[in-house]
mmCIF file of C-alpha atoms in Angstrom:
data_model
loop_
_atom_site.group_PDB
_atom_site.id
_atom_site.type_symbol
_atom_site.label_atom_id
_atom_site.label_comp_id
_atom_site.label_asym_id
_atom_site.label_seq_id
_atom_site.Cartn_x
_atom_site.Cartn_y
_atom_site.Cartn_z
ATOM 1 C CA UNK A 1 -21.976 4.647 -13.616
ATOM 2 C CA UNK A 2 -18.779 6.412 -14.676
ATOM 3 C CA UNK A 3 -15.511 5.677 -12.889
ATOM 4 C CA UNK A 4 -11.846 6.375 -13.585
ATOM 5 C CA UNK A 5 -9.737 3.240 -13.088
ATOM 6 C CA UNK A 6 -6.380 1.695 -13.942
ATOM 7 C CA UNK A 7 -5.984 -1.956 -14.936
ATOM 8 C CA UNK A 8 -2.206 -2.039 -14.610
ATOM 9 C CA UNK A 9 0.401 0.002 -12.772
ATOM 10 C CA UNK A 10 2.171 2.707 -14.698
ATOM 11 C CA UNK A 11 2.160 6.371 -15.653
ATOM 12 C CA UNK A 12 -0.887 8.672 -15.767
ATOM 13 C CA UNK A 13 -1.815 7.197 -19.160
ATOM 14 C CA UNK A 14 -3.037 3.969 -17.495
ATOM 15 C CA UNK A 15 -6.001 5.898 -16.057
ATOM 16 C CA UNK A 16 -9.156 5.821 -18.122
ATOM 17 C CA UNK A 17 -12.806 6.631 -17.613
ATOM 18 C CA UNK A 18 -15.107 3.607 -17.949
ATOM 19 C CA UNK A 19 -18.677 2.510 -17.443
ATOM 20 C CA UNK A 20 -18.880 0.119 -14.488
ATOM 21 C CA UNK A 21 -21.632 -1.450 -12.408
ATOM 22 C CA UNK A 22 -23.083 0.700 -9.651
ATOM 23 C CA UNK A 23 -22.053 -0.854 -6.312
ATOM 24 C CA UNK A 24 -24.537 -2.319 -3.818
ATOM 25 C CA UNK A 25 -23.883 -1.660 -0.116
ATOM 26 C CA UNK A 26 -23.265 -4.667 2.118
ATOM 27 C CA UNK A 27 -23.668 -4.919 5.868
ATOM 28 C CA UNK A 28 -22.248 -1.863 7.615
ATOM 29 C CA UNK A 29 -21.708 -0.021 4.333
ATOM 30 C CA UNK A 30 -23.159 3.165 2.884
ATOM 31 C CA UNK A 31 -23.425 4.059 -0.796
ATOM 32 C CA UNK A 32 -22.479 7.651 -1.504
ATOM 33 C CA UNK A 33 -23.411 9.707 -4.549
ATOM 34 C CA UNK A 34 -20.024 11.346 -4.947
ATOM 35 C CA UNK A 35 -19.801 15.115 -5.059
ATOM 36 C CA UNK A 36 -16.010 15.107 -5.332
ATOM 37 C CA UNK A 37 -12.728 13.522 -4.409
ATOM 38 C CA UNK A 38 -9.320 15.190 -4.478
ATOM 39 C CA UNK A 39 -5.804 14.419 -5.604
ATOM 40 C CA UNK A 40 -3.218 13.385 -3.021
ATOM 41 C CA UNK A 41 0.406 12.536 -3.781
ATOM 42 C CA UNK A 42 -0.144 8.992 -2.545
ATOM 43 C CA UNK A 43 -2.660 8.482 -5.392
ATOM 44 C CA UNK A 44 0.162 8.835 -7.900
ATOM 45 C CA UNK A 45 2.415 6.510 -5.923
ATOM 46 C CA UNK A 46 -0.290 3.832 -5.746
ATOM 47 C CA UNK A 47 -1.012 4.153 -9.489
ATOM 48 C CA UNK A 48 2.695 3.915 -10.275
ATOM 49 C CA UNK A 49 3.002 0.642 -8.347
ATOM 50 C CA UNK A 50 5.350 2.072 -5.719
ATOM 51 C CA UNK A 51 3.075 1.264 -2.752
ATOM 52 C CA UNK A 52 2.245 -2.385 -3.435
ATOM 53 C CA UNK A 53 3.816 -3.417 -0.129
ATOM 54 C CA UNK A 54 2.177 -1.019 2.348
ATOM 55 C CA UNK A 55 -0.983 -0.305 0.303
ATOM 56 C CA UNK A 56 -1.905 -3.366 -1.810
ATOM 57 C CA UNK A 57 -4.874 -2.709 -4.093
ATOM 58 C CA UNK A 58 -6.869 -5.011 -6.359
ATOM 59 C CA UNK A 59 -6.750 -4.261 -10.093
ATOM 60 C CA UNK A 60 -8.619 -2.715 -11.769
ATOM 61 C CA UNK A 61 -8.485 0.015 -9.140
ATOM 62 C CA UNK A 62 -10.396 3.279 -8.748
ATOM 63 C CA UNK A 63 -8.247 5.922 -6.972
ATOM 64 C CA UNK A 64 -9.417 8.709 -4.690
ATOM 65 C CA UNK A 65 -9.106 8.492 -0.890
ATOM 66 C CA UNK A 66 -10.959 11.719 -0.132
ATOM 67 C CA UNK A 67 -14.734 11.732 -0.371
ATOM 68 C CA UNK A 68 -17.549 14.213 -0.126
ATOM 69 C CA UNK A 69 -21.067 13.367 -1.187
ATOM 70 C CA UNK A 70 -24.640 12.469 -0.336
ATOM 71 C CA UNK A 71 -25.791 9.200 1.213
ATOM 72 C CA UNK A 72 -27.716 7.281 -1.441
ATOM 73 C CA UNK A 73 -28.351 3.855 0.106
ATOM 74 C CA UNK A 74 -27.756 2.035 3.396
ATOM 75 C CA UNK A 75 -26.513 -1.489 3.984
ATOM 76 C CA UNK A 76 -27.838 -3.766 6.691
ATOM 77 C CA UNK A 77 -27.127 -2.689 10.252
ATOM 78 C CA UNK A 78 -26.223 0.934 9.529
ATOM 79 C CA UNK A 79 -27.387 3.296 12.264
ATOM 80 C CA UNK A 80 -27.205 7.075 12.800
ATOM 81 C CA UNK A 81 -26.884 7.794 9.064
ATOM 82 C CA UNK A 82 -29.802 8.514 6.764
ATOM 83 C CA UNK A 83 -30.321 8.672 3.015
ATOM 84 C CA UNK A 84 -29.800 12.290 1.978
ATOM 85 C CA UNK A 85 -27.128 13.060 4.591
ATOM 86 C CA UNK A 86 -24.167 15.035 3.252
ATOM 87 C CA UNK A 87 -20.946 13.436 4.452
ATOM 88 C CA UNK A 88 -17.157 13.472 4.188
ATOM 89 C CA UNK A 89 -14.749 10.599 4.654
ATOM 90 C CA UNK A 90 -11.248 9.205 4.284
ATOM 91 C CA UNK A 91 -11.789 5.936 2.422
ATOM 92 C CA UNK A 92 -9.782 2.766 3.203
ATOM 93 C CA UNK A 93 -6.457 2.997 1.371
ATOM 94 C CA UNK A 94 -6.650 -0.532 -0.055
ATOM 95 C CA UNK A 95 -10.281 -0.271 -1.175
ATOM 96 C CA UNK A 96 -12.128 1.256 -4.104
ATOM 97 C CA UNK A 97 -11.742 5.027 -4.270
ATOM 98 C CA UNK A 98 -14.100 7.904 -4.978
ATOM 99 C CA UNK A 99 -13.098 8.792 -8.556
ATOM 100 C CA UNK A 100 -16.551 7.706 -9.665
ATOM 101 C CA UNK A 101 -20.210 8.709 -9.565
ATOM 102 C CA UNK A 102 -20.932 6.387 -6.625
ATOM 103 C CA UNK A 103 -18.755 4.684 -4.019
ATOM 104 C CA UNK A 104 -19.229 2.396 -1.035
ATOM 105 C CA UNK A 105 -17.865 3.447 2.349
ATOM 106 C CA UNK A 106 -17.788 1.831 5.783
ATOM 107 C CA UNK A 107 -20.373 3.743 7.819
ATOM 108 C CA UNK A 108 -17.946 4.300 10.700
ATOM 109 C CA UNK A 109 -15.512 6.424 8.647
ATOM 110 C CA UNK A 110 -18.089 9.065 7.708
ATOM 111 C CA UNK A 111 -18.629 12.450 9.337
ATOM 112 C CA UNK A 112 -21.165 15.192 8.603
ATOM 113 C CA UNK A 113 -19.884 17.484 5.857
ATOM 114 C CA UNK A 114 -19.296 21.143 6.698
ATOM 115 C CA UNK A 115 -22.335 23.214 5.763
ATOM 116 C CA UNK A 116 -20.628 26.543 5.140
ATOM 117 C CA UNK A 117 -18.731 25.529 1.995
ATOM 118 C CA UNK A 118 -19.820 23.841 -1.259
ATOM 119 C CA UNK A 119 -20.050 20.065 -0.819
ATOM 120 C CA UNK A 120 -17.456 19.313 -3.550
ATOM 121 C CA UNK A 121 -14.922 21.572 -1.778
ATOM 122 C CA UNK A 122 -15.263 19.464 1.376
ATOM 123 C CA UNK A 123 -13.338 16.728 -0.472
ATOM 124 C CA UNK A 124 -10.225 18.869 0.038
ATOM 125 C CA UNK A 125 -10.384 18.205 3.790
ATOM 126 C CA UNK A 126 -10.123 14.563 4.919
ATOM 127 C CA UNK A 127 -6.627 13.231 4.192
ATOM 128 C CA UNK A 128 -4.662 16.453 4.579
ATOM 129 C CA UNK A 129 -6.773 17.824 7.433
ATOM 130 C CA UNK A 130 -6.427 14.593 9.405
ATOM 131 C CA UNK A 131 -2.688 14.493 8.678
ATOM 132 C CA UNK A 132 -2.256 17.963 10.167
ATOM 133 C CA UNK A 133 -4.476 17.217 13.187
ATOM 134 C CA UNK A 134 -2.813 13.910 14.020
ATOM 135 C CA UNK A 135 0.695 15.303 13.572
ATOM 136 C CA UNK A 136 0.112 18.232 15.907
ATOM 137 C CA UNK A 137 -2.145 16.755 18.566
ATOM 138 C CA UNK A 138 -1.881 12.941 18.527
ATOM 139 C CA UNK A 139 1.885 12.757 18.037
ATOM 140 C CA UNK A 140 3.469 16.110 18.959
ATOM 141 C CA UNK A 141 0.860 16.788 21.683
ATOM 142 C CA UNK A 142 1.103 20.482 20.919
ATOM 143 C CA UNK A 143 -0.117 22.810 23.689
ATOM 144 C CA UNK A 144 -0.672 26.516 24.140
ATOM 145 C CA UNK A 145 2.481 28.602 24.336
ATOM 146 C CA UNK A 146 4.741 26.098 22.608
ATOM 147 C CA UNK A 147 6.846 27.004 19.593
ATOM 148 C CA UNK A 148 6.303 24.966 16.448
ATOM 149 C CA UNK A 149 8.159 25.002 13.129
ATOM 150 C CA UNK A 150 6.081 23.840 10.161
ATOM 151 C CA UNK A 151 8.590 22.984 7.438
ATOM 152 C CA UNK A 152 6.779 22.939 4.106
ATOM 153 C CA UNK A 153 3.819 25.053 5.192
ATOM 154 C CA UNK A 154 2.896 26.051 1.656
ATOM 155 C CA UNK A 155 1.361 22.687 0.787
ATOM 156 C CA UNK A 156 -2.120 21.381 1.509
ATOM 157 C CA UNK A 157 -1.226 19.738 4.851
ATOM 158 C CA UNK A 158 0.830 22.754 5.858
ATOM 159 C CA UNK A 159 -2.078 25.114 5.295
ATOM 160 C CA UNK A 160 -4.183 23.240 7.831
ATOM 161 C CA UNK A 161 -1.259 22.673 10.220
ATOM 162 C CA UNK A 162 -0.463 26.380 10.465
ATOM 163 C CA UNK A 163 -4.107 27.273 11.093
ATOM 164 C CA UNK A 164 -4.611 24.529 13.693
ATOM 165 C CA UNK A 165 -1.367 25.304 15.530
ATOM 166 C CA UNK A 166 -2.194 29.010 15.678
ATOM 167 C CA UNK A 167 -5.685 28.234 16.922
ATOM 168 C CA UNK A 168 -4.158 26.057 19.675
ATOM 169 C CA UNK A 169 -2.211 29.075 20.928
ATOM 170 C CA UNK A 170 1.218 28.009 19.688
ATOM 171 C CA UNK A 171 3.849 30.351 18.296
ATOM 172 C CA UNK A 172 4.017 29.280 14.652
ATOM 173 C CA UNK A 173 7.092 29.541 12.442
ATOM 174 C CA UNK A 174 6.419 28.439 8.882
ATOM 175 C CA UNK A 175 8.612 27.860 5.847
ATOM 176 C CA UNK A 176 7.062 28.588 2.477
ATOM 177 C CA UNK A 177 8.058 29.735 -0.983
ATOM 178 C CA UNK A 178 6.998 32.970 -2.699
ATOM 179 C CA UNK A 179 3.903 31.349 -4.248
ATOM 180 C CA UNK A 180 2.331 30.485 -0.881
ATOM 181 C CA UNK A 181 4.030 32.931 1.476
ATOM 182 C CA UNK A 182 1.187 35.447 1.676
ATOM 183 C CA UNK A 183 -1.431 32.779 2.387
ATOM 184 C CA UNK A 184 0.706 31.258 5.146
ATOM 185 C CA UNK A 185 1.490 34.675 6.631
ATOM 186 C CA UNK A 186 -2.196 35.176 7.429
ATOM 187 C CA UNK A 187 -1.899 32.639 10.273
ATOM 188 C CA UNK A 188 1.816 32.198 11.110
ATOM 189 C CA UNK A 189 3.824 34.383 13.490
ATOM 190 C CA UNK A 190 6.931 34.115 11.324
ATOM 191 C CA UNK A 191 7.329 33.043 7.692
ATOM 192 C CA UNK A 192 10.714 31.941 6.335
ATOM 193 C CA UNK A 193 11.193 31.960 2.563
ATOM 194 C CA UNK A 194 13.127 28.716 2.204
ATOM 195 C CA UNK A 195 14.136 29.604 -1.360
ATOM 196 C CA UNK A 196 16.419 32.417 -0.184
ATOM 197 C CA UNK A 197 17.008 31.750 3.527
ATOM 198 C CA UNK A 198 18.562 28.874 5.450
ATOM 199 C CA UNK A 199 15.992 27.603 7.921
ATOM 200 C CA UNK A 200 18.626 26.657 10.492
ATOM 201 C CA UNK A 201 19.981 30.173 10.760
ATOM 202 C CA UNK A 202 16.581 31.888 10.511
ATOM 203 C CA UNK A 203 15.112 30.166 13.599
ATOM 204 C CA UNK A 204 16.562 32.251 16.429
ATOM 205 C CA UNK A 205 15.216 30.325 19.441
ATOM 206 C CA UNK A 206 14.674 26.586 19.995
ATOM 207 C CA UNK A 207 11.263 25.160 19.142
ATOM 208 C CA UNK A 208 9.255 22.490 20.948
ATOM 209 C CA UNK A 209 7.959 20.830 17.781
ATOM 210 C CA UNK A 210 9.140 20.484 14.199
ATOM 211 C CA UNK A 211 6.554 19.240 11.713
ATOM 212 C CA UNK A 212 8.329 18.283 8.501
ATOM 213 C CA UNK A 213 6.072 18.150 5.450
ATOM 214 C CA UNK A 214 8.747 18.796 2.825
ATOM 215 C CA UNK A 215 10.536 16.187 0.661
ATOM 216 C CA UNK A 216 13.987 17.307 1.800
ATOM 217 C CA UNK A 217 17.146 15.195 1.792
ATOM 218 C CA UNK A 218 18.123 13.233 4.918
ATOM 219 C CA UNK A 219 20.918 15.657 5.840
ATOM 220 C CA UNK A 220 18.554 18.637 5.899
ATOM 221 C CA UNK A 221 15.988 16.664 7.871
ATOM 222 C CA UNK A 222 18.619 15.681 10.446
ATOM 223 C CA UNK A 223 19.711 19.314 10.714
ATOM 224 C CA UNK A 224 16.228 20.268 11.912
ATOM 225 C CA UNK A 225 16.889 18.299 15.112
ATOM 226 C CA UNK A 226 19.322 21.000 16.237
ATOM 227 C CA UNK A 227 16.443 23.508 16.300
ATOM 228 C CA UNK A 228 14.426 21.455 18.824
ATOM 229 C CA UNK A 229 14.790 21.945 22.562
ATOM 230 C CA UNK A 230 15.628 18.929 24.772
ATOM 231 C CA UNK A 231 12.540 16.785 25.235
ATOM 232 C CA UNK A 232 10.923 18.067 22.044
ATOM 233 C CA UNK A 233 9.678 16.163 19.021
ATOM 234 C CA UNK A 234 10.090 15.980 15.237
ATOM 235 C CA UNK A 235 7.070 14.632 13.360
ATOM 236 C CA UNK A 236 7.821 13.636 9.778
ATOM 237 C CA UNK A 237 5.290 12.898 7.022
ATOM 238 C CA UNK A 238 7.791 11.952 4.288
ATOM 239 C CA UNK A 239 7.489 8.293 5.197
ATOM 240 C CA UNK A 240 10.065 7.033 2.665
ATOM 241 C CA UNK A 241 12.701 8.730 4.871
ATOM 242 C CA UNK A 242 12.606 7.762 8.577
ATOM 243 C CA UNK A 243 12.450 10.557 11.126
ATOM 244 C CA UNK A 244 15.759 11.083 12.951
ATOM 245 C CA UNK A 245 15.949 11.407 16.726
ATOM 246 C CA UNK A 246 18.471 12.646 19.309
ATOM 247 C CA UNK A 247 18.422 10.273 22.260
ATOM 248 C CA UNK A 248 21.022 12.214 24.229
ATOM 249 C CA UNK A 249 18.758 15.269 24.330
ATOM 250 C CA UNK A 250 15.516 13.318 24.502
ATOM 251 C CA UNK A 251 14.286 14.575 21.118
ATOM 252 C CA UNK A 252 11.890 12.039 19.620
ATOM 253 C CA UNK A 253 11.509 11.380 15.913
ATOM 254 C CA UNK A 254 8.066 10.182 14.810
ATOM 255 C CA UNK A 255 6.985 8.960 11.369
ATOM 256 C CA UNK A 256 3.338 9.807 10.729
ATOM 257 C CA UNK A 257 1.037 7.410 8.882
ATOM 258 C CA UNK A 258 -2.330 9.150 8.688
ATOM 259 C CA UNK A 259 -5.402 7.129 9.658
ATOM 260 C CA UNK A 260 -9.102 7.619 9.058
ATOM 261 C CA UNK A 261 -10.903 9.032 12.107
ATOM 262 C CA UNK A 262 -14.527 10.139 11.823
ATOM 263 C CA UNK A 263 -14.538 11.947 15.186
ATOM 264 C CA UNK A 264 -11.519 14.057 14.274
ATOM 265 C CA UNK A 265 -12.928 14.706 10.813
ATOM 266 C CA UNK A 266 -16.207 15.841 12.353
ATOM 267 C CA UNK A 267 -14.293 18.224 14.622
ATOM 268 C CA UNK A 268 -12.467 19.686 11.625
ATOM 269 C CA UNK A 269 -15.798 20.183 9.838
ATOM 270 C CA UNK A 270 -17.137 22.016 12.913
ATOM 271 C CA UNK A 271 -14.108 24.317 12.883
ATOM 272 C CA UNK A 272 -14.797 25.136 9.242
ATOM 273 C CA UNK A 273 -18.417 25.986 10.003
ATOM 274 C CA UNK A 274 -17.403 28.159 12.971
ATOM 275 C CA UNK A 275 -15.005 30.115 10.759
ATOM 276 C CA UNK A 276 -11.923 28.903 12.656
ATOM 277 C CA UNK A 277 -10.529 26.820 9.798
ATOM 278 C CA UNK A 278 -10.350 27.746 6.141
ATOM 279 C CA UNK A 279 -10.450 25.223 3.281
ATOM 280 C CA UNK A 280 -8.135 26.113 0.410
ATOM 281 C CA UNK A 281 -9.039 24.808 -3.045
ATOM 282 C CA UNK A 282 -6.721 25.724 -5.897
ATOM 283 C CA UNK A 283 -8.768 24.214 -8.738
ATOM 284 C CA UNK A 284 -11.886 22.178 -9.427
ATOM 285 C CA UNK A 285 -11.738 19.848 -12.410
ATOM 286 C CA UNK A 286 -14.226 17.307 -13.815
ATOM 287 C CA UNK A 287 -13.694 13.587 -13.256
ATOM 288 C CA UNK A 288 -12.771 12.990 -16.904
ATOM 289 C CA UNK A 289 -9.674 15.199 -16.422
ATOM 290 C CA UNK A 290 -8.222 13.115 -13.567
ATOM 291 C CA UNK A 291 -5.500 11.591 -15.824
ATOM 292 C CA UNK A 292 -4.335 15.118 -16.687
ATOM 293 C CA UNK A 293 -4.134 15.992 -12.986
ATOM 294 C CA UNK A 294 -1.972 12.910 -12.374
ATOM 295 C CA UNK A 295 0.241 13.937 -15.289
ATOM 296 C CA UNK A 296 0.657 17.456 -13.924
ATOM 297 C CA UNK A 297 1.580 16.049 -10.513
ATOM 298 C CA UNK A 298 4.119 13.679 -12.056
ATOM 299 C CA UNK A 299 5.703 16.624 -13.883
ATOM 300 C CA UNK A 300 5.860 18.711 -10.708
ATOM 301 C CA UNK A 301 3.376 21.193 -12.148
ATOM 302 C CA UNK A 302 0.484 20.665 -9.712
ATOM 303 C CA UNK A 303 0.209 23.440 -7.142
ATOM 304 C CA UNK A 304 -2.344 23.607 -4.357
ATOM 305 C CA UNK A 305 -5.243 21.310 -3.588
ATOM 306 C CA UNK A 306 -7.136 20.077 -6.658
ATOM 307 C CA UNK A 307 -10.700 18.836 -6.237
ATOM 308 C CA UNK A 308 -12.030 16.274 -8.721
ATOM 309 C CA UNK A 309 -15.754 16.893 -9.240
ATOM 310 C CA UNK A 310 -17.997 13.941 -10.054
ATOM 311 C CA UNK A 311 -20.442 14.199 -12.981
ATOM 312 C CA UNK A 312 -23.414 14.076 -10.580
ATOM 313 C CA UNK A 313 -22.171 17.222 -8.823
ATOM 314 C CA UNK A 314 -21.727 19.413 -11.888
#
């Protein structure tokens, strides 16, 4: 089968498409005929060797944490999944990824794929959708009527976070640039153009929750604390920069490390099929072009969610 791998850490040029042996599922595993994976920023950090501590991988390594595809074979002991099922999943970060024609996955991480969108597009959901869900509901415990500021709403996680927060009945304030402002405005109550407006002065009333998705400097992140009411929470996804807190006012700072959760992923898929959650895909590119996608990301030229379509899905 075809797979894109890197044999040493480095720039996008270390990625190359190769012919490798098709994997055989072991106990508790499922083999998936990949429809697509997608690019996440962490893929570039792993390839560059910057995550060897928290996310150690074995070389050669196939990237691609997101997965959508069709069950092709079952390992011993797998129940409640059948050959032919269309599934989505967030693969183990230290394991072999889905930038290939086939991949093995632990059965317990898989959820039924949404039926209302093309199967390759479902690969845009797992990592970023789960990040948004866990930030809002597991960590911030967002409830109806609360005010939430989504800082960096124009990105892939932000798109889901704004939709999910609005659906939960929160008052949503979102920061976004001109490129994504109109898309965000479809679901947010207020949109702040961070390229021309200071967020601190634009938020007129305290918020209960700040969700920071933007790679801002520590001073700007700390300044967001002043916008949060006593007892509120700041959830931060830029894990290289710890979330600040304000103990005197009881404002908690939480660093989010997203985890795979099949139940939550299944719920997100249900929301897509019910029309309550929209999947945004900026581009679909063939597997052979994955190195170019990494290069665009490294140059800061990758905008929106890019889905990497496997040869079997074309």
